CSV table of N, CA and C and ligand atoms in Angstrom, one decimal:
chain,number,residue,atom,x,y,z
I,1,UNK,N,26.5,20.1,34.7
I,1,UNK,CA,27.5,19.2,34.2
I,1,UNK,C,28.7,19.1,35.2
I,2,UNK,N,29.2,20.5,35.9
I,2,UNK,CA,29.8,20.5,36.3
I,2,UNK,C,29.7,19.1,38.4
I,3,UNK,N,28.5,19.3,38.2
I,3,UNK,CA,28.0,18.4,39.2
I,3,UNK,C,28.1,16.6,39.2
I,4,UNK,N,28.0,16.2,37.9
I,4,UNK,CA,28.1,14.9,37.3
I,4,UNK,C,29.5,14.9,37.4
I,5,UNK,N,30.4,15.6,37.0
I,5,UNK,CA,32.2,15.4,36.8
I,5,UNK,C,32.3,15.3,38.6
I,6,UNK,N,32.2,15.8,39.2
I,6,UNK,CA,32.3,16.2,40.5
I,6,UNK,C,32.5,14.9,41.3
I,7,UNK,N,30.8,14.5,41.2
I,7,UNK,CA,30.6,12.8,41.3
I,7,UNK,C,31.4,12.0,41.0
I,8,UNK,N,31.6,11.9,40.1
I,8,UNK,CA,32.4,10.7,39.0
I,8,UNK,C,34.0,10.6,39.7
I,9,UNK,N,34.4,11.9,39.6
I,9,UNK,CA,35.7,11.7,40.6
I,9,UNK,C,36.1,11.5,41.9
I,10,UNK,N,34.7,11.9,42.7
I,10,UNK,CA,34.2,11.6,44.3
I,10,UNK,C,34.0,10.2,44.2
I,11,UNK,N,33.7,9.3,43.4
I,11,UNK,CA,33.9,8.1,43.0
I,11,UNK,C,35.1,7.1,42.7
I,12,UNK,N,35.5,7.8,41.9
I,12,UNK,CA,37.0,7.5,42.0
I,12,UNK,C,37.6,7.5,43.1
I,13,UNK,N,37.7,9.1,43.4
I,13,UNK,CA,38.7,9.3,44.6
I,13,UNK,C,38.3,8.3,46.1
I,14,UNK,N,37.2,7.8,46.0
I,14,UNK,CA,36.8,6.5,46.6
I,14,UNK,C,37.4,5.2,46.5
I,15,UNK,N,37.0,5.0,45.9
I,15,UNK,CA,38.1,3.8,45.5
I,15,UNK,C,39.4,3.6,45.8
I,16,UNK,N,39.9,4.7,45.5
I,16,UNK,CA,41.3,4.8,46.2
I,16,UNK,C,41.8,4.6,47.5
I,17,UNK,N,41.0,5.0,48.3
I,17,UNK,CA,40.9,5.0,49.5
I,17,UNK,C,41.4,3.2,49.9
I,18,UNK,N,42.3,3.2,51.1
I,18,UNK,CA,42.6,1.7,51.7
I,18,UNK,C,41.0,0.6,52.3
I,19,UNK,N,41.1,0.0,51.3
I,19,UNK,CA,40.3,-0.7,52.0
I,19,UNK,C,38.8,-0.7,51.1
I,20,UNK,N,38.6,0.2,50.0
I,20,UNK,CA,37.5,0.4,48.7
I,20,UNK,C,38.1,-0.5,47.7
I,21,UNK,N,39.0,-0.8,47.6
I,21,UNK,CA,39.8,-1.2,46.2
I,21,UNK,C,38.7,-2.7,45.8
I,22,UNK,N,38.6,-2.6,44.6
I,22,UNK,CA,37.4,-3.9,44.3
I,22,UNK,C,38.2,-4.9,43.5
I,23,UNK,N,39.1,-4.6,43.5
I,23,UNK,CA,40.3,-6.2,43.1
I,23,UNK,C,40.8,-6.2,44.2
I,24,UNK,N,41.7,-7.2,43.7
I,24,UNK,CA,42.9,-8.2,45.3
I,24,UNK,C,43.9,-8.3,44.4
I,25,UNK,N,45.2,-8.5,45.5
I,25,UNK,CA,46.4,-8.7,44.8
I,25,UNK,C,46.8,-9.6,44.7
I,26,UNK,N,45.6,-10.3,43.5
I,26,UNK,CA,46.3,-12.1,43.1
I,26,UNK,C,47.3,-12.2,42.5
I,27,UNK,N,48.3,-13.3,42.9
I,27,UNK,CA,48.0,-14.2,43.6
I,27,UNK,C,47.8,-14.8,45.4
I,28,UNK,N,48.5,-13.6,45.7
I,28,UNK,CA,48.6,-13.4,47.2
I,28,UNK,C,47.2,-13.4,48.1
I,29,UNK,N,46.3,-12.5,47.2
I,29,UNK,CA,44.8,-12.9,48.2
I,29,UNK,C,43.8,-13.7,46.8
I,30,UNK,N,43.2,-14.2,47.4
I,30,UNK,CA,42.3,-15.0,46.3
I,30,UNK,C,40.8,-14.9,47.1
I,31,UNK,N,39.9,-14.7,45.7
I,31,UNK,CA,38.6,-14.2,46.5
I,31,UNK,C,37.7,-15.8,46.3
I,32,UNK,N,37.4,-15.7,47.2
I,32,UNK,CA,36.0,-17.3,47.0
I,32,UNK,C,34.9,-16.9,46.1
I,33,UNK,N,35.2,-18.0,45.0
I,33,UNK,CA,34.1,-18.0,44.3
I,33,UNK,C,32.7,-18.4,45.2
I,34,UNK,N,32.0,-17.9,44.1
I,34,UNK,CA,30.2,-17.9,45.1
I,34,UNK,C,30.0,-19.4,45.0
I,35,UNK,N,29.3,-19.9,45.5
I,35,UNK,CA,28.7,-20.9,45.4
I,35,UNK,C,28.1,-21.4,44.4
I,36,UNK,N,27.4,-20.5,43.3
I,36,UNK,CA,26.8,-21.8,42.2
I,36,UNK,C,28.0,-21.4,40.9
I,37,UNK,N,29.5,-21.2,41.4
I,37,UNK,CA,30.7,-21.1,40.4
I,37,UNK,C,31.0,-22.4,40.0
I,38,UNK,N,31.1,-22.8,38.6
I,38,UNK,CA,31.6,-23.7,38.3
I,38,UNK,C,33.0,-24.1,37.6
I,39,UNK,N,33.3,-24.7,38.7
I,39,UNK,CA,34.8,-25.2,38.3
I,39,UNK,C,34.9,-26.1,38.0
I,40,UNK,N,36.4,-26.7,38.7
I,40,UNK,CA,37.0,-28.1,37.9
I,40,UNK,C,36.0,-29.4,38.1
I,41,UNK,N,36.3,-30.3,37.4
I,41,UNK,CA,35.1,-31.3,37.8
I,41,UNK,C,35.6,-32.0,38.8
I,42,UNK,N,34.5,-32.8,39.3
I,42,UNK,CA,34.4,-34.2,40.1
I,42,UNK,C,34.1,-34.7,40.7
I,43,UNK,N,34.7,-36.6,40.5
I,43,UNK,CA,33.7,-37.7,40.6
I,43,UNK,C,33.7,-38.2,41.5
I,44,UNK,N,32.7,-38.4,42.2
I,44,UNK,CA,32.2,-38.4,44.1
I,44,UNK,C,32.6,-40.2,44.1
I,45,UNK,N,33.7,-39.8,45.2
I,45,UNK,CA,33.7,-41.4,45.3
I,45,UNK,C,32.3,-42.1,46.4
I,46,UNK,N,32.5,-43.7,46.3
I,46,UNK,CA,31.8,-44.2,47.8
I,46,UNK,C,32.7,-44.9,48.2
I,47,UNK,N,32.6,-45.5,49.1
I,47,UNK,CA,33.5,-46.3,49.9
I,47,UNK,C,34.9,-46.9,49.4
I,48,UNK,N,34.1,-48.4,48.2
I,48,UNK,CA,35.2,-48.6,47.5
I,48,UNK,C,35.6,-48.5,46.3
I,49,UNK,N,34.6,-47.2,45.6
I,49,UNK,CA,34.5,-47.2,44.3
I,49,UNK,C,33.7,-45.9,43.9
I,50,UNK,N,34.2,-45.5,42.5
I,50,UNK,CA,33.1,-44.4,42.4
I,50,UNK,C,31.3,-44.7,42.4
I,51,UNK,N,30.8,-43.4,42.3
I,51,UNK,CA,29.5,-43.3,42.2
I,51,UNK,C,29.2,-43.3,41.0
I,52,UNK,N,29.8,-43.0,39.5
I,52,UNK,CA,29.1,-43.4,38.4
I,52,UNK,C,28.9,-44.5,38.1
I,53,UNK,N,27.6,-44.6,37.4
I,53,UNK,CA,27.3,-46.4,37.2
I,53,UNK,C,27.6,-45.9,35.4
I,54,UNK,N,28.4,-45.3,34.8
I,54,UNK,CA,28.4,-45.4,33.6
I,54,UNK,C,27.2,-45.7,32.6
I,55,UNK,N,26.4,-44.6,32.7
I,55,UNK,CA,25.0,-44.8,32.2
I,55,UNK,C,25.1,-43.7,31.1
I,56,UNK,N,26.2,-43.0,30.8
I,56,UNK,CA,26.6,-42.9,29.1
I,56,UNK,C,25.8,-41.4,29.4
I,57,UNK,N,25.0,-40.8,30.5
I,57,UNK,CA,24.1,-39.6,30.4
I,57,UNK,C,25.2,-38.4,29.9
I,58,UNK,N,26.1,-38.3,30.7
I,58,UNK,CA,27.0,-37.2,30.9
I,58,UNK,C,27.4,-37.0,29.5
I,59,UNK,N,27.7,-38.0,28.6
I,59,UNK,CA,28.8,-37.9,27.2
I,59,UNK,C,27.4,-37.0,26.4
I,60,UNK,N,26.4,-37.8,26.5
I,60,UNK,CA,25.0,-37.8,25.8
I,60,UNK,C,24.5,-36.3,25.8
I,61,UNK,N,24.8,-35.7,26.8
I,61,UNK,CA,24.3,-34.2,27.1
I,61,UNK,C,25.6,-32.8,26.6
I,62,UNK,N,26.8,-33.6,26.7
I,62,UNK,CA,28.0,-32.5,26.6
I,62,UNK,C,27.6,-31.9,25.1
I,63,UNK,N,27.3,-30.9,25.4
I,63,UNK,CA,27.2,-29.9,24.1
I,63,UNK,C,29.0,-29.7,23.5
I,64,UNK,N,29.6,-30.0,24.0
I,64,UNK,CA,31.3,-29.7,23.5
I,64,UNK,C,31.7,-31.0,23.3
I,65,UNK,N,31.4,-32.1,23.6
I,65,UNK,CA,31.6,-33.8,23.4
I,65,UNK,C,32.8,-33.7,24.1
I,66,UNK,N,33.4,-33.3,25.1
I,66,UNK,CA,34.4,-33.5,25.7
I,66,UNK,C,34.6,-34.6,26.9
I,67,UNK,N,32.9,-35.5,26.9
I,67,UNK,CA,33.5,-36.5,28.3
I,67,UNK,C,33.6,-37.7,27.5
I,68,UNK,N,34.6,-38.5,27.5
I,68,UNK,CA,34.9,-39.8,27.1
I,68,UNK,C,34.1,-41.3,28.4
I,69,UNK,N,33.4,-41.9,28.0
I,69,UNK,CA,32.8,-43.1,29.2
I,69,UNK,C,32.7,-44.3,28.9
I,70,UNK,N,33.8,-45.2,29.0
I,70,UNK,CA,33.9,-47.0,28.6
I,70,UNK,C,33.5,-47.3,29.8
I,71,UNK,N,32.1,-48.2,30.0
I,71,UNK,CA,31.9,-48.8,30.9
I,71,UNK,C,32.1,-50.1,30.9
I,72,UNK,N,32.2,-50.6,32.1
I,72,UNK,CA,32.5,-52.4,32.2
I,72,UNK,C,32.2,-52.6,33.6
I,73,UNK,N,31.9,-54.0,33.8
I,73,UNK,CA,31.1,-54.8,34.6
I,73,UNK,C,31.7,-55.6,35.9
I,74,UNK,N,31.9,-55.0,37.2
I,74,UNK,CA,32.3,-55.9,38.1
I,74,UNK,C,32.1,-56.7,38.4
I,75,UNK,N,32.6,-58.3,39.7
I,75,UNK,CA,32.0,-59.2,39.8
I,75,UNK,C,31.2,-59.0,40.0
I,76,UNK,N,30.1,-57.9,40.9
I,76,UNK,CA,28.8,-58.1,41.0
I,76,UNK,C,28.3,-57.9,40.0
I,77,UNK,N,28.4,-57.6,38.9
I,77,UNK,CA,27.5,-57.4,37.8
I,77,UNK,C,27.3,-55.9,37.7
I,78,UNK,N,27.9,-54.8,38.7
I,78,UNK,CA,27.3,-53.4,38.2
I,78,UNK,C,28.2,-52.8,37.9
I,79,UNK,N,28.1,-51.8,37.1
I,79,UNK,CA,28.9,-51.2,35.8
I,79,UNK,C,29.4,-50.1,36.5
I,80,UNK,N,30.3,-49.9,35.8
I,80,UNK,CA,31.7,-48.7,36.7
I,80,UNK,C,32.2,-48.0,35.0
I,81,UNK,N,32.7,-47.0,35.2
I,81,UNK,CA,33.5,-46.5,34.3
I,81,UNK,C,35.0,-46.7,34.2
I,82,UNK,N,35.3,-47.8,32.9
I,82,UNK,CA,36.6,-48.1,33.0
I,82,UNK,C,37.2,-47.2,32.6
I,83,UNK,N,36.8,-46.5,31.6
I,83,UNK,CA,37.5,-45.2,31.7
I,83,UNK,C,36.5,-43.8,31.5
I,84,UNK,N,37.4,-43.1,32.2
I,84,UNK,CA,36.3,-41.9,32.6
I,84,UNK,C,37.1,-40.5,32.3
I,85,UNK,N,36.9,-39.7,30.7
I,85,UNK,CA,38.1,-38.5,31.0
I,85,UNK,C,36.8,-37.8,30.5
I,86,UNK,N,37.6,-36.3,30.8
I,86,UNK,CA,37.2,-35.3,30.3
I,86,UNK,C,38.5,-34.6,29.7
I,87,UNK,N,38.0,-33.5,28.7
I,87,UNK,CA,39.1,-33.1,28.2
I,87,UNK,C,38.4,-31.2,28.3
I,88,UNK,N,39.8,-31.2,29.3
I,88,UNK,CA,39.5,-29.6,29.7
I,88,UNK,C,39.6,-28.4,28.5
I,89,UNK,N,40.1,-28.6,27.6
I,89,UNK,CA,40.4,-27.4,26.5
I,89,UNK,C,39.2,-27.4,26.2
I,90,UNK,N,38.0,-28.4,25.9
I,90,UNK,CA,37.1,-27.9,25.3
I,90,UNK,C,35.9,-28.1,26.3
I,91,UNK,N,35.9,-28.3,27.6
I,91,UNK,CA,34.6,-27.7,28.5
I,91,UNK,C,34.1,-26.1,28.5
I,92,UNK,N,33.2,-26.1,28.3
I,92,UNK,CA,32.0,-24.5,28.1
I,92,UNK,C,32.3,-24.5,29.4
I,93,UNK,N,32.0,-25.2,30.5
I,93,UNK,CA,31.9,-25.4,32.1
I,93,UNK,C,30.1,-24.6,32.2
I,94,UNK,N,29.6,-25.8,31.3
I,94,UNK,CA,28.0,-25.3,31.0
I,94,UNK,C,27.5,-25.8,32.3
I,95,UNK,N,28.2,-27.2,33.3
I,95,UNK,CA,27.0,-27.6,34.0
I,95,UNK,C,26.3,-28.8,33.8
I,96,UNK,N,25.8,-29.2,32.3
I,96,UNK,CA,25.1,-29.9,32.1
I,96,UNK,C,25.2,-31.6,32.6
I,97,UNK,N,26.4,-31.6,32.4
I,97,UNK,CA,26.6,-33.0,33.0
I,97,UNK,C,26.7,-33.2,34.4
I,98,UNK,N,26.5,-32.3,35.3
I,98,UNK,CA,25.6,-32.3,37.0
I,98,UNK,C,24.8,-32.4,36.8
I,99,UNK,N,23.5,-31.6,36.0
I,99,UNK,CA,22.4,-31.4,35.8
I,99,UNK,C,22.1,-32.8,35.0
I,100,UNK,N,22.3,-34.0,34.2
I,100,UNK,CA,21.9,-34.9,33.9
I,100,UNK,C,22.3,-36.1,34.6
I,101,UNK,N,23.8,-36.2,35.6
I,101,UNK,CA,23.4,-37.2,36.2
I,101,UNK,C,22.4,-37.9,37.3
I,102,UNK,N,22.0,-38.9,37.0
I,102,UNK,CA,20.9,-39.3,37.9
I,102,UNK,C,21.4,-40.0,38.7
I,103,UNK,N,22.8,-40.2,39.4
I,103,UNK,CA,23.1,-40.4,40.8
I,103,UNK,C,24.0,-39.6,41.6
I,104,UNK,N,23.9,-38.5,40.8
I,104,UNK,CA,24.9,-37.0,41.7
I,104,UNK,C,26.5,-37.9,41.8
I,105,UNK,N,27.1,-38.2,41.0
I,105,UNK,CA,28.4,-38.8,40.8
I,105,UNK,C,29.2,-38.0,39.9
I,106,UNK,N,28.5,-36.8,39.6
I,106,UNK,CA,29.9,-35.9,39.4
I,106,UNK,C,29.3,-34.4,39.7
I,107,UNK,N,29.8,-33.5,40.3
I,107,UNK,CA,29.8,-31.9,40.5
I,107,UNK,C,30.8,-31.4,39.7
I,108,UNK,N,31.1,-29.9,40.0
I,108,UNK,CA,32.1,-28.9,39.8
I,108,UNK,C,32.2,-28.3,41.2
I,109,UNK,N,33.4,-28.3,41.3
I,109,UNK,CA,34.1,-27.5,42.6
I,109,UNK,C,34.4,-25.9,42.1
I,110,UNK,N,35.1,-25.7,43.2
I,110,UNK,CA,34.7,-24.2,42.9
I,110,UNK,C,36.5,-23.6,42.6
I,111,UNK,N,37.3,-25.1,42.2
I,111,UNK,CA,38.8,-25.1,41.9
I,111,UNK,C,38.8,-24.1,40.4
I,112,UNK,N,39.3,-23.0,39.9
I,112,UNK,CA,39.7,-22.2,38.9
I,112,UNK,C,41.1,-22.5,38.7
I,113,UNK,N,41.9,-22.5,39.1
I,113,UNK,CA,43.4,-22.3,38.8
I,113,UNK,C,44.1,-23.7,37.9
I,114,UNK,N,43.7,-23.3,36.3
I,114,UNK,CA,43.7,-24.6,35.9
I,114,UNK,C,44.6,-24.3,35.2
I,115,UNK,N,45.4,-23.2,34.6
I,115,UNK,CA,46.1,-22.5,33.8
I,115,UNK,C,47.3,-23.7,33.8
I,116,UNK,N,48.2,-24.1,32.6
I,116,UNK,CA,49.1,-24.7,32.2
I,116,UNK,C,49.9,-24.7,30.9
I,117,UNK,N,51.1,-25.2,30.9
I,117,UNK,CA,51.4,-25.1,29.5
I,117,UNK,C,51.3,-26.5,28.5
I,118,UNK,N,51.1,-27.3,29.3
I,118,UNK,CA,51.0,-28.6,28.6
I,118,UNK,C,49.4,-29.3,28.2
I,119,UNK,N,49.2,-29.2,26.9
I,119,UNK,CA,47.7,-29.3,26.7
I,119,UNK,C,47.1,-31.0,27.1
I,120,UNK,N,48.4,-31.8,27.5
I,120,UNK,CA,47.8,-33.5,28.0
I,120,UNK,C,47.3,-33.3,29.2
I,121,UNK,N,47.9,-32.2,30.1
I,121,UNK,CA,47.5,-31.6,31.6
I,121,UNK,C,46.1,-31.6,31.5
I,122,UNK,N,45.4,-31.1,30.3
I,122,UNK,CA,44.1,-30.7,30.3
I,122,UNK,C,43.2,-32.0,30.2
I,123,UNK,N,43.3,-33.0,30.0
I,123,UNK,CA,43.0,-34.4,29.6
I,123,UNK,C,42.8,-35.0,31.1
I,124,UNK,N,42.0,-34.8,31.9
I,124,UNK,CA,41.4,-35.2,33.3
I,124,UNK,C,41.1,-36.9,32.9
I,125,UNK,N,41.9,-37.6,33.8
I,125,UNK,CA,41.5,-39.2,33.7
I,125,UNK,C,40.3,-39.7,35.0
I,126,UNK,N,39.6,-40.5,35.4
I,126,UNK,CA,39.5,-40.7,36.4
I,126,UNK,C,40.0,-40.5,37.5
I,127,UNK,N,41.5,-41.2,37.7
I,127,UNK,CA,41.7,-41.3,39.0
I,127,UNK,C,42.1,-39.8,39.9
I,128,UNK,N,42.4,-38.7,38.2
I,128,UNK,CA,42.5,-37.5,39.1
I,128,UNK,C,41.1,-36.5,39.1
I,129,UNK,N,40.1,-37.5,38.2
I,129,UNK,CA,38.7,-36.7,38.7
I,129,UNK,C,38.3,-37.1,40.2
I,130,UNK,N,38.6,-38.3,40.6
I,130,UNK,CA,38.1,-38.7,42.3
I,130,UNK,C,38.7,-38.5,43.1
I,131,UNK,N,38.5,-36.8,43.7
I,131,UNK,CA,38.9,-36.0,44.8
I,131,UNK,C,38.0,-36.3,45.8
G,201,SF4,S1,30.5,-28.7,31.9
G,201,SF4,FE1,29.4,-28.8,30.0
G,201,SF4,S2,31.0,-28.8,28.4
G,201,SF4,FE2,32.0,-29.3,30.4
G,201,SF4,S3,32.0,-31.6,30.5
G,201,SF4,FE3,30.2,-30.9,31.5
G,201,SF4,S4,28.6,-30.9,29.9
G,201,SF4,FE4,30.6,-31.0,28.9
G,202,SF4,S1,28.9,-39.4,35.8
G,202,SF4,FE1,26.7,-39.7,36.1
G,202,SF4,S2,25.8,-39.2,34.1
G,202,SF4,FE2,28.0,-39.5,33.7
G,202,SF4,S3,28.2,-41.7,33.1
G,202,SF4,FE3,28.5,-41.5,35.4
G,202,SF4,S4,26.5,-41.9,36.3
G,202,SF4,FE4,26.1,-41.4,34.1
């Protein structure tokens, strides 16, 4: 027993050590999320316009119903999202609406720092989903 206690504090007393410590002192250092981290959304521009063709998939899949999508029709005839929100209070940040679009016209970045006090803040419109 006495061998297990022994450990346990050789463990600790590890950690302690400069340069073991397994946090950071955020906000000052901030660690990179991994790669398949999902964060804030967004809508992949092209040239002169986004990449959703407002094909209603995204709203259709949101297990939380939090994407709003009015589409309408430019002079060419192809469809855009006149309005395009999400509402951040109630995203799971499940994913699924990357995984259902069929023209890769929206991701998640690997942005976390969404904290605020104003709950309209959370209400993402288009023009500040197209980063
Ligand atoms: S991540 Fe999930 S909950 Fe959030 S908007 Fe997309 S589908 Fe909806
Ligand atoms: S983001 Fe993709 S899935 Fe959602 S409405 Fe636009 S094209 Fe369809």
């Amino acid at each position: 027993m006495f061998k297990e206690f022994a450990k346990g504090l050789s463990i600790t007393f590890k950690h302690l050590l400069p340069g073991h410590s397994t946090t950071v002192q955020y906000p000052h250092v901030k660690l990179k999320p991994s790669d398949r981290f999902r964060g804030l959304h967004r809508l992949v521009p092209t040239q002169d316009r986004e990449k959703c063709v407002a094909c209603y998939l995204c709203p259709t899949v949101c297990p939380a119903k939090c994407i709003t999508v009015e589409s309408a029709e430019n002079d060419k005839g192809e469809k855009y999202p006149a309005v395009y929100r999400i509402d951040l209070l109630r995203c799971i940040f499940c994913g699924y609406c990357v995984e259902a679009c069929p023209v890769e016209a929206i991701e998640m970045t690997a942005e976390y720092e969404l904290a605020n006090y104003q709950r309209e803040i959370f209400a993402y419109n288009k023009e500040r989903l197209l980063r």
